[in-house]
Amino acid sequence: MGIARLRSKIFQVAAGIAAVSPLFVLLFVAVVLLKDALPAFRYQGFSFYTGLTWNMGNAYANNVVVHNGVQAAPGATFGILPFIVGTLASSLIAIVIGVPISLLSAFALVYKVPPRLAKWISPMVELLAGIPSVVYGLWGVIVLAPVIANQVGPWLAKLGSVIPFLGGSIGSGFGLLTSGIVLAVMIIPIITATSRDLLAQVPKLPIEGARALGMTSYESMRHVALPLAKRGIIGAIILGWSRALGETMAVLMVSGNASNYLPTNLYSPISTMASTIAALLDSAMNDATSLSIHALALIAVTLLVITMLTNLLARLLVQVGRRDIGTEG
Amino acid sequence: MTSDMVAVDQDLVELTPAELKELEAVLTGGRIDVVTAEATKSSVIQVKGLSAYFGHKQVLNNLNLDIKEREITALIGPSGCGKTTFLRTLNRMSHSVPGFRHEGEVSVMGQDIASVKDVESFRRKVGMLFQRPNPFPMSILDNLTLALRLFGVSKKERLEIAKAKLDEVGLYEDLKDRLHHSPFALSGGQQQRLCLARALAVEPRILLLDEPASALDPKSTRMLEDLFMRLAEHMTIVIVTHNLAQARRIAKRTAFMEAGEIVEFESTHALFTKPNDPRTRVYVEEQIG
């Protein structure tokens, strides 16, 4: 009796700790990052977000400049607009390419592929989601970048006179489009697996009703199954988008590591916020004033905020979508 | 009640002699003589030697029956006897189950179901109502108009049809101010009638009912049954039911199925009062108790 009560007590305490831990981890990360990032903001102000130039200054100079009470290496200026643009643009390309493919795969796995075959294909989707990002990055370097540079790029560039951002110099194949495609390949398994499970849970009866009314399988998916699974699928897309926003290694390998200017077309080299943090960490350590490290922390805070905002925005969209159930007449 | 009486009076003018005789038989409390009534009605569904399989498992064994137009035919029998599979074979819903195949001939409105190329157009003529109400996740009005919109019916016409069908199932007065609301707030009976109106909106000639009242209370069930009887004046209805009293109330003819076979197919009255086959007798007696 005593043992059982003790066990129950332990379980209750453990469950309680587990329940509140996400909040505490988030608070801890946010507080530490904010504290670390503050000097960079005091030094640079809002031009941190509008500036195009990222320069950690002369780390070997003997003199130290002081601005707003913060010490910095001479010539140091931190502007991350190119990184923000690179992050948003590459992740949006990933979403645009990845979402339709993911939803079609999920739909096919649930409704079209014979169950016996789906039993074999479905686990492969999870397998794809588990491949380390550096492997995707290497694929991007060896296979995708040359294809973009030599085949896809020249072909797309012909449309440049009609559609902005498609024309202009194609470059080496390392840049925005390649990053976006690699990210798309990485988020497709995540969105596919989640939406597949959601579609499989949609009640069969309304779909049968639609089929019995003489709707095609596409029409019943589009008008009946998808609306029933919509909230969850938007959640799955956000999950994929968050992954694309924060992806570091694969993007670092194929982005072309550009800084100090904004992408001029679809093939321009870029950097994202996450890849910049990884790429510049080593040299930032050489900054005796530590301001470069603080600046990288401020990038991390910004990334955190952007990820939270996209989450919030998507949740808002779902709310609005629920209120308007799309009536006619 | 009075409006029903008026409707009957008006219809009298247009009745054929055979139908008049039938009506007379009902009004005078006599039994409808199936043989004479049949003379004016042709079979709209003809089944010859139908066997069906899910993979290697045989679920229907050599079914033969003719279903007459403009009347209600009931399928009864223990669970798993194949009556629902048979019903769903008639609009090719069974065929969407992986591993399903059928042998024999099933002719629906003169067309062999094996040779149906355009399943969607075919299903528009063969409506279906399911065990539980299955409204679509959209407004009441959109539930009624979605299929019409996809088939290219104009907006004005869609609205008219929607209102007419809601009226036909007796929901228009209750719902006319709530057409843009969600159907999920309606009662089960109302939802099922909405689904019936939705099925009727595409003007089917045959209605397949798969235990349509099994999830409803007695009052809603009676309401639906009255609707089915009225609809059977101009369309053919096949109903699968576990409720023998229901079959007795509404069906003109009833088939008793067991283990994938049709044991007996008779006028409902005959099947329940003097069944020919001992298996039917046992089932009917056990069910009624």
mmCIF file of C-alpha atoms in Angstrom, chain B:
data_model
loop_
_atom_site.group_PDB
_atom_site.id
_atom_site.type_symbol
_atom_site.label_atom_id
_atom_site.label_comp_id
_atom_site.label_asym_id
_atom_site.label_seq_id
_atom_site.Cartn_x
_atom_site.Cartn_y
_atom_site.Cartn_z
ATOM 1 C CA MET B 1 -51.995 15.586 -42.342
ATOM 2 C CA THR B 2 -54.622 17.583 -44.226
ATOM 3 C CA SER B 3 -52.112 18.790 -46.780
ATOM 4 C CA ASP B 4 -51.202 15.171 -47.457
ATOM 5 C CA MET B 5 -54.836 14.378 -48.141
ATOM 6 C CA VAL B 6 -55.068 17.226 -50.609
ATOM 7 C CA ALA B 7 -51.960 16.023 -52.366
ATOM 8 C CA VAL B 8 -53.456 12.556 -52.744
ATOM 9 C CA ASP B 9 -56.628 14.022 -54.186
ATOM 10 C CA GLN B 10 -54.745 15.929 -56.830
ATOM 11 C CA ASP B 11 -52.699 12.922 -57.735
ATOM 12 C CA LEU B 12 -55.811 10.845 -58.252
ATOM 13 C CA VAL B 13 -56.517 12.655 -61.482
ATOM 14 C CA GLU B 14 -53.307 11.446 -63.044
ATOM 15 C CA LEU B 15 -53.335 7.853 -61.837
ATOM 16 C CA THR B 16 -53.348 4.989 -64.297
ATOM 17 C CA PRO B 17 -56.123 2.418 -63.880
ATOM 18 C CA ALA B 18 -53.701 -0.064 -62.359
ATOM 19 C CA GLU B 19 -52.464 2.483 -59.848
ATOM 20 C CA LEU B 20 -56.019 3.424 -59.001
ATOM 21 C CA LYS B 21 -56.741 -0.183 -58.257
ATOM 22 C CA GLU B 22 -53.693 -0.354 -56.066
ATOM 23 C CA LEU B 23 -54.724 2.759 -54.188
ATOM 24 C CA GLU B 24 -58.196 1.386 -53.768
ATOM 25 C CA ALA B 25 -56.734 -1.750 -52.289
ATOM 26 C CA VAL B 26 -54.782 0.303 -49.747
ATOM 27 C CA LEU B 27 -57.726 2.517 -48.850
ATOM 28 C CA THR B 28 -60.111 -0.359 -48.390
ATOM 29 C CA GLY B 29 -57.632 -2.104 -46.110
ATOM 30 C CA GLY B 30 -57.068 -4.909 -48.566
ATOM 31 C CA ARG B 31 -53.592 -6.140 -49.397
ATOM 32 C CA ILE B 32 -51.894 -4.904 -52.500
ATOM 33 C CA ASP B 33 -51.798 -7.646 -55.023
ATOM 34 C CA VAL B 34 -48.194 -7.641 -56.130
ATOM 35 C CA VAL B 35 -48.883 -9.563 -59.304
ATOM 36 C CA THR B 36 -51.356 -7.046 -60.728
ATOM 37 C CA ALA B 37 -49.308 -4.073 -59.582
ATOM 38 C CA GLU B 38 -46.266 -5.539 -61.266
ATOM 39 C CA ALA B 39 -47.985 -5.545 -64.603
ATOM 40 C CA THR B 40 -47.514 -1.792 -64.939
ATOM 41 C CA LYS B 41 -43.999 -1.662 -63.509
ATOM 42 C CA SER B 42 -40.805 -2.724 -65.177
ATOM 43 C CA SER B 43 -37.674 -3.823 -63.383
ATOM 44 C CA VAL B 44 -35.109 -1.078 -63.084
ATOM 45 C CA ILE B 45 -32.460 -3.316 -61.509
ATOM 46 C CA GLN B 46 -31.918 -6.821 -62.817
ATOM 47 C CA VAL B 47 -29.469 -9.139 -61.107
ATOM 48 C CA LYS B 48 -28.503 -12.432 -62.700
ATOM 49 C CA GLY B 49 -26.076 -14.853 -61.057
ATOM 50 C CA LEU B 50 -24.226 -12.187 -59.043
ATOM 51 C CA SER B 51 -21.315 -13.474 -57.005
ATOM 52 C CA ALA B 52 -18.836 -11.149 -55.322
ATOM 53 C CA TYR B 53 -15.490 -11.555 -53.623
ATOM 54 C CA PHE B 54 -13.195 -9.571 -51.347
ATOM 55 C CA GLY B 55 -9.885 -11.120 -52.297
ATOM 56 C CA HIS B 56 -10.435 -14.865 -51.941
ATOM 57 C CA LYS B 57 -13.400 -14.539 -49.631
ATOM 58 C CA GLN B 58 -16.745 -14.958 -51.324
ATOM 59 C CA VAL B 59 -19.346 -12.560 -49.896
ATOM 60 C CA LEU B 60 -22.217 -12.903 -52.390
ATOM 61 C CA ASN B 61 -23.241 -16.211 -53.925
ATOM 62 C CA ASN B 62 -25.286 -16.383 -57.098
ATOM 63 C CA LEU B 63 -27.893 -13.699 -56.408
ATOM 64 C CA ASN B 64 -30.872 -13.419 -58.734
ATOM 65 C CA LEU B 65 -33.532 -10.770 -58.359
ATOM 66 C CA ASP B 66 -35.431 -8.076 -60.176
ATOM 67 C CA ILE B 67 -36.149 -4.781 -58.454
ATOM 68 C CA LYS B 68 -39.217 -2.957 -59.722
ATOM 69 C CA GLU B 69 -39.309 0.731 -60.385
ATOM 70 C CA ARG B 70 -41.186 3.200 -58.182
ATOM 71 C CA GLU B 71 -41.458 1.017 -55.138
ATOM 72 C CA ILE B 72 -39.492 0.234 -51.991
ATOM 73 C CA THR B 73 -37.578 -3.034 -51.827
ATOM 74 C CA ALA B 74 -36.101 -4.033 -48.476
ATOM 75 C CA LEU B 75 -33.065 -6.242 -47.847
ATOM 76 C CA ILE B 76 -33.058 -7.931 -44.465
ATOM 77 C CA GLY B 77 -30.873 -10.555 -42.860
ATOM 78 C CA PRO B 78 -28.334 -11.127 -40.089
ATOM 79 C CA SER B 79 -25.168 -9.005 -39.854
ATOM 80 C CA GLY B 80 -22.520 -10.049 -42.318
ATOM 81 C CA CYS B 81 -24.984 -11.688 -44.692
ATOM 82 C CA GLY B 82 -23.830 -9.488 -47.564
ATOM 83 C CA LYS B 83 -26.844 -7.194 -47.879
ATOM 84 C CA THR B 84 -24.802 -4.001 -47.542
ATOM 85 C CA THR B 85 -22.181 -5.315 -49.990
ATOM 86 C CA PHE B 86 -24.974 -6.058 -52.443
ATOM 87 C CA LEU B 87 -26.453 -2.587 -51.992
ATOM 88 C CA ARG B 88 -23.064 -0.956 -52.516
ATOM 89 C CA THR B 89 -22.440 -3.052 -55.592
ATOM 90 C CA LEU B 90 -25.458 -1.416 -57.238
ATOM 91 C CA ASN B 91 -23.713 1.988 -57.405
ATOM 92 C CA ARG B 92 -20.222 0.520 -57.712
ATOM 93 C CA MET B 93 -19.187 1.715 -54.234
ATOM 94 C CA SER B 94 -18.051 -1.830 -53.426
ATOM 95 C CA HIS B 95 -15.686 -1.659 -56.367
ATOM 96 C CA SER B 96 -13.615 1.035 -54.678
ATOM 97 C CA VAL B 97 -12.655 -1.436 -51.951
ATOM 98 C CA PRO B 98 -9.287 -2.975 -52.890
ATOM 99 C CA GLY B 99 -9.622 -6.631 -53.832
ATOM 100 C CA PHE B 100 -13.323 -6.481 -54.650
ATOM 101 C CA ARG B 101 -14.573 -8.165 -57.823
ATOM 102 C CA HIS B 102 -17.905 -9.454 -59.033
ATOM 103 C CA GLU B 103 -19.173 -12.097 -61.444
ATOM 104 C CA GLY B 104 -22.552 -12.277 -63.105
ATOM 105 C CA GLU B 105 -24.724 -9.567 -64.502
ATOM 106 C CA VAL B 106 -26.080 -6.535 -62.705
ATOM 107 C CA SER B 107 -28.116 -4.262 -64.905
ATOM 108 C CA VAL B 108 -29.062 -0.872 -63.464
ATOM 109 C CA MET B 109 -31.423 1.172 -65.647
ATOM 110 C CA GLY B 110 -30.462 -0.994 -68.584
ATOM 111 C CA GLN B 111 -26.717 -0.604 -68.109
ATOM 112 C CA ASP B 112 -24.439 -3.414 -66.986
ATOM 113 C CA ILE B 113 -22.449 -2.067 -64.018
ATOM 114 C CA ALA B 114 -19.352 -3.901 -65.245
ATOM 115 C CA SER B 115 -19.303 -1.738 -68.366
ATOM 116 C CA VAL B 116 -19.819 1.634 -66.646
ATOM 117 C CA LYS B 117 -17.070 3.912 -67.894
ATOM 118 C CA ASP B 118 -18.101 7.194 -66.307
ATOM 119 C CA VAL B 119 -18.725 6.143 -62.712
ATOM 120 C CA GLU B 120 -19.413 9.738 -61.636
ATOM 121 C CA SER B 121 -22.288 10.287 -64.056
ATOM 122 C CA PHE B 122 -23.622 6.838 -63.236
ATOM 123 C CA ARG B 123 -23.668 7.589 -59.509
ATOM 124 C CA ARG B 124 -25.620 10.787 -60.058
ATOM 125 C CA LYS B 125 -28.537 8.602 -61.120
ATOM 126 C CA VAL B 126 -28.135 6.244 -58.148
ATOM 127 C CA GLY B 127 -28.199 8.200 -54.891
ATOM 128 C CA MET B 128 -27.189 6.806 -51.535
ATOM 129 C CA LEU B 129 -27.925 7.460 -47.879
ATOM 130 C CA PHE B 130 -25.666 5.995 -45.190
ATOM 131 C CA GLN B 131 -25.958 4.467 -41.717
ATOM 132 C CA ARG B 132 -25.096 7.704 -40.025
ATOM 133 C CA PRO B 133 -25.655 11.263 -41.261
ATOM 134 C CA ASN B 134 -22.531 12.443 -43.100
ATOM 135 C CA PRO B 135 -22.798 16.173 -43.776
ATOM 136 C CA PHE B 136 -19.826 17.788 -45.476
ATOM 137 C CA PRO B 137 -17.725 20.241 -43.440
ATOM 138 C CA MET B 138 -19.367 23.325 -44.944
ATOM 139 C CA SER B 139 -22.576 25.323 -44.558
ATOM 140 C CA ILE B 140 -26.007 23.727 -44.861
ATOM 141 C CA LEU B 141 -26.534 25.446 -48.206
ATOM 142 C CA ASP B 142 -23.136 24.386 -49.567
ATOM 143 C CA ASN B 143 -23.876 20.805 -48.580
ATOM 144 C CA LEU B 144 -26.796 20.943 -50.977
ATOM 145 C CA THR B 145 -25.132 22.879 -53.774
ATOM 146 C CA LEU B 146 -21.545 21.567 -53.852
ATOM 147 C CA ALA B 147 -22.191 18.688 -56.224
ATOM 148 C CA LEU B 148 -24.388 20.880 -58.435
ATOM 149 C CA ARG B 149 -21.648 23.504 -58.578
ATOM 150 C CA LEU B 150 -19.094 20.871 -59.589
ATOM 151 C CA PHE B 151 -21.472 19.621 -62.280
ATOM 152 C CA GLY B 152 -21.742 23.145 -63.675
ATOM 153 C CA VAL B 153 -25.263 24.138 -62.614
ATOM 154 C CA SER B 154 -25.746 27.923 -62.503
ATOM 155 C CA LYS B 155 -25.857 29.678 -59.156
ATOM 156 C CA LYS B 156 -29.455 30.802 -59.501
ATOM 157 C CA GLU B 157 -30.577 27.303 -60.364
ATOM 158 C CA ARG B 158 -28.534 25.798 -57.524
ATOM 159 C CA LEU B 159 -30.294 27.989 -54.979
ATOM 160 C CA GLU B 160 -33.698 27.076 -56.339
ATOM 161 C CA ILE B 161 -32.898 23.368 -56.273
ATOM 162 C CA ALA B 162 -31.485 23.620 -52.752
ATOM 163 C CA LYS B 163 -34.633 25.306 -51.467
ATOM 164 C CA ALA B 164 -36.932 22.895 -53.283
ATOM 165 C CA LYS B 165 -35.117 19.833 -51.921
ATOM 166 C CA LEU B 166 -34.987 21.197 -48.375
ATOM 167 C CA ASP B 167 -38.713 21.783 -48.682
ATOM 168 C CA GLU B 168 -39.225 18.275 -50.000
ATOM 169 C CA VAL B 169 -37.591 16.757 -46.908
ATOM 170 C CA GLY B 170 -39.518 19.147 -44.641
ATOM 171 C CA LEU B 171 -36.521 21.160 -43.448
ATOM 172 C CA TYR B 172 -36.941 24.449 -45.292
ATOM 173 C CA GLU B 173 -39.157 26.186 -42.734
ATOM 174 C CA ASP B 174 -36.826 25.214 -39.881
ATOM 175 C CA LEU B 175 -33.576 26.054 -41.637
ATOM 176 C CA LYS B 176 -34.337 28.918 -44.019
ATOM 177 C CA ASP B 177 -32.677 31.449 -41.688
ATOM 178 C CA ARG B 178 -29.744 29.169 -40.948
ATOM 179 C CA LEU B 179 -28.658 28.167 -44.453
ATOM 180 C CA HIS B 180 -25.200 29.609 -43.893
ATOM 181 C CA HIS B 181 -24.681 27.873 -40.576
ATOM 182 C CA SER B 182 -22.834 24.645 -39.945
ATOM 183 C CA PRO B 183 -24.910 21.473 -40.331
ATOM 184 C CA PHE B 184 -23.212 19.895 -37.328
ATOM 185 C CA ALA B 185 -25.423 21.804 -34.889
ATOM 186 C CA LEU B 186 -28.542 20.079 -36.294
ATOM 187 C CA SER B 187 -30.100 17.045 -34.648
ATOM 188 C CA GLY B 188 -29.262 13.608 -36.039
ATOM 189 C CA GLY B 189 -32.643 13.344 -37.716
ATOM 190 C CA GLN B 190 -32.297 16.765 -39.317
ATOM 191 C CA GLN B 191 -28.773 15.938 -40.483
ATOM 192 C CA GLN B 192 -29.977 12.739 -42.101
ATOM 193 C CA ARG B 193 -32.807 14.569 -43.842
ATOM 194 C CA LEU B 194 -30.290 17.159 -45.022
ATOM 195 C CA CYS B 195 -28.180 14.329 -46.455
ATOM 196 C CA LEU B 196 -31.302 12.984 -48.145
ATOM 197 C CA ALA B 197 -31.990 16.411 -49.656
ATOM 198 C CA ARG B 198 -28.357 16.532 -50.783
ATOM 199 C CA ALA B 199 -28.715 13.171 -52.497
ATOM 200 C CA LEU B 200 -31.992 14.265 -54.112
ATOM 201 C CA ALA B 201 -30.471 17.508 -55.402
ATOM 202 C CA VAL B 202 -28.726 15.722 -58.278
ATOM 203 C CA GLU B 203 -32.045 14.107 -59.309
ATOM 204 C CA PRO B 204 -31.249 10.403 -58.923
ATOM 205 C CA ARG B 205 -33.726 7.842 -60.240
ATOM 206 C CA ILE B 206 -32.757 5.208 -57.706
ATOM 207 C CA LEU B 207 -32.066 5.673 -53.985
ATOM 208 C CA LEU B 208 -29.963 3.177 -52.046
ATOM 209 C CA LEU B 209 -30.479 3.360 -48.289
ATOM 210 C CA ASP B 210 -27.973 1.633 -46.037
ATOM 211 C CA GLU B 211 -29.712 1.343 -42.657
ATOM 212 C CA PRO B 212 -30.552 5.040 -42.904
ATOM 213 C CA ALA B 213 -32.368 5.264 -39.573
ATOM 214 C CA SER B 214 -30.179 3.016 -37.435
ATOM 215 C CA ALA B 215 -28.695 5.999 -35.575
ATOM 216 C CA LEU B 216 -31.969 7.888 -35.136
ATOM 217 C CA ASP B 217 -34.698 8.116 -32.520
ATOM 218 C CA PRO B 218 -38.161 6.629 -33.284
ATOM 219 C CA LYS B 219 -39.757 9.976 -34.164
ATOM 220 C CA SER B 220 -37.045 10.906 -36.676
ATOM 221 C CA THR B 221 -37.195 7.370 -38.031
ATOM 222 C CA ARG B 222 -40.939 7.653 -38.722
ATOM 223 C CA MET B 223 -40.398 11.029 -40.352
ATOM 224 C CA LEU B 224 -37.787 9.533 -42.683
ATOM 225 C CA GLU B 225 -39.991 6.555 -43.464
ATOM 226 C CA ASP B 226 -42.855 8.856 -44.477
ATOM 227 C CA LEU B 227 -40.412 10.650 -46.759
ATOM 228 C CA PHE B 228 -39.251 7.405 -48.348
ATOM 229 C CA MET B 229 -42.852 6.356 -49.004
ATOM 230 C CA ARG B 230 -43.579 9.671 -50.669
ATOM 231 C CA LEU B 231 -40.378 9.501 -52.735
ATOM 232 C CA ALA B 232 -41.194 5.983 -53.878
ATOM 233 C CA GLU B 233 -44.091 7.434 -55.845
ATOM 234 C CA HIS B 234 -41.633 8.587 -58.459
ATOM 235 C CA MET B 235 -38.377 6.789 -57.731
ATOM 236 C CA THR B 236 -37.030 3.353 -56.943
ATOM 237 C CA ILE B 237 -35.779 2.740 -53.411
ATOM 238 C CA VAL B 238 -33.705 -0.156 -52.097
ATOM 239 C CA ILE B 239 -33.257 -0.198 -48.329
ATOM 240 C CA VAL B 240 -31.031 -2.340 -46.147
ATOM 241 C CA THR B 241 -32.464 -2.530 -42.664
ATOM 242 C CA HIS B 242 -32.091 -4.458 -39.425
ATOM 243 C CA ASN B 243 -35.421 -3.164 -38.303
ATOM 244 C CA LEU B 244 -37.976 -5.713 -39.517
ATOM 245 C CA ALA B 245 -40.876 -3.532 -38.424
ATOM 246 C CA GLN B 246 -39.470 -0.845 -40.664
ATOM 247 C CA ALA B 247 -39.321 -3.197 -43.644
ATOM 248 C CA ARG B 248 -42.929 -4.168 -42.922
ATOM 249 C CA ARG B 249 -44.046 -0.571 -42.698
ATOM 250 C CA ILE B 250 -42.525 0.757 -45.876
ATOM 251 C CA ALA B 251 -41.362 -1.992 -48.270
ATOM 252 C CA LYS B 252 -43.560 -3.487 -50.898
ATOM 253 C CA ARG B 253 -41.232 -6.391 -51.400
ATOM 254 C CA THR B 254 -38.559 -7.828 -49.154
ATOM 255 C CA ALA B 255 -35.565 -10.061 -49.734
ATOM 256 C CA PHE B 256 -34.221 -12.148 -46.881
ATOM 257 C CA MET B 257 -30.492 -12.818 -47.187
ATOM 258 C CA GLU B 258 -28.295 -15.208 -45.275
ATOM 259 C CA ALA B 259 -24.619 -16.111 -45.762
ATOM 260 C CA GLY B 260 -24.315 -14.292 -49.065
ATOM 261 C CA GLU B 261 -27.435 -15.815 -50.602
ATOM 262 C CA ILE B 262 -30.984 -14.662 -51.183
ATOM 263 C CA VAL B 263 -33.091 -17.123 -49.268
ATOM 264 C CA GLU B 264 -36.427 -15.654 -50.174
ATOM 265 C CA PHE B 265 -37.732 -12.684 -52.157
ATOM 266 C CA GLU B 266 -41.409 -12.049 -51.788
ATOM 267 C CA SER B 267 -44.017 -9.412 -51.243
ATOM 268 C CA THR B 268 -43.317 -8.057 -47.759
ATOM 269 C CA HIS B 269 -46.655 -9.232 -46.457
ATOM 270 C CA ALA B 270 -46.103 -12.781 -47.650
ATOM 271 C CA LEU B 271 -42.527 -12.939 -46.406
ATOM 272 C CA PHE B 272 -43.526 -11.935 -42.893
ATOM 273 C CA THR B 273 -46.804 -13.827 -42.584
ATOM 274 C CA LYS B 274 -46.175 -17.063 -44.429
ATOM 275 C CA PRO B 275 -42.486 -17.478 -45.272
ATOM 276 C CA ASN B 276 -41.739 -20.389 -47.574
ATOM 277 C CA ASP B 277 -38.263 -21.141 -46.318
ATOM 278 C CA PRO B 278 -37.715 -22.411 -42.755
ATOM 279 C CA ARG B 279 -34.619 -20.176 -42.442
ATOM 280 C CA THR B 280 -36.753 -17.103 -43.093
ATOM 281 C CA ARG B 281 -39.317 -18.279 -40.570
ATOM 282 C CA VAL B 282 -36.681 -18.773 -37.873
ATOM 283 C CA TYR B 283 -35.109 -15.362 -38.518
ATOM 284 C CA VAL B 284 -38.391 -13.488 -38.603
ATOM 285 C CA GLU B 285 -39.690 -15.188 -35.473
ATOM 286 C CA GLU B 286 -36.470 -14.623 -33.552
ATOM 287 C CA GLN B 287 -36.296 -10.972 -34.532
ATOM 288 C CA ILE B 288 -39.883 -10.198 -33.721
ATOM 289 C CA GLY B 289 -39.692 -12.371 -30.595
#
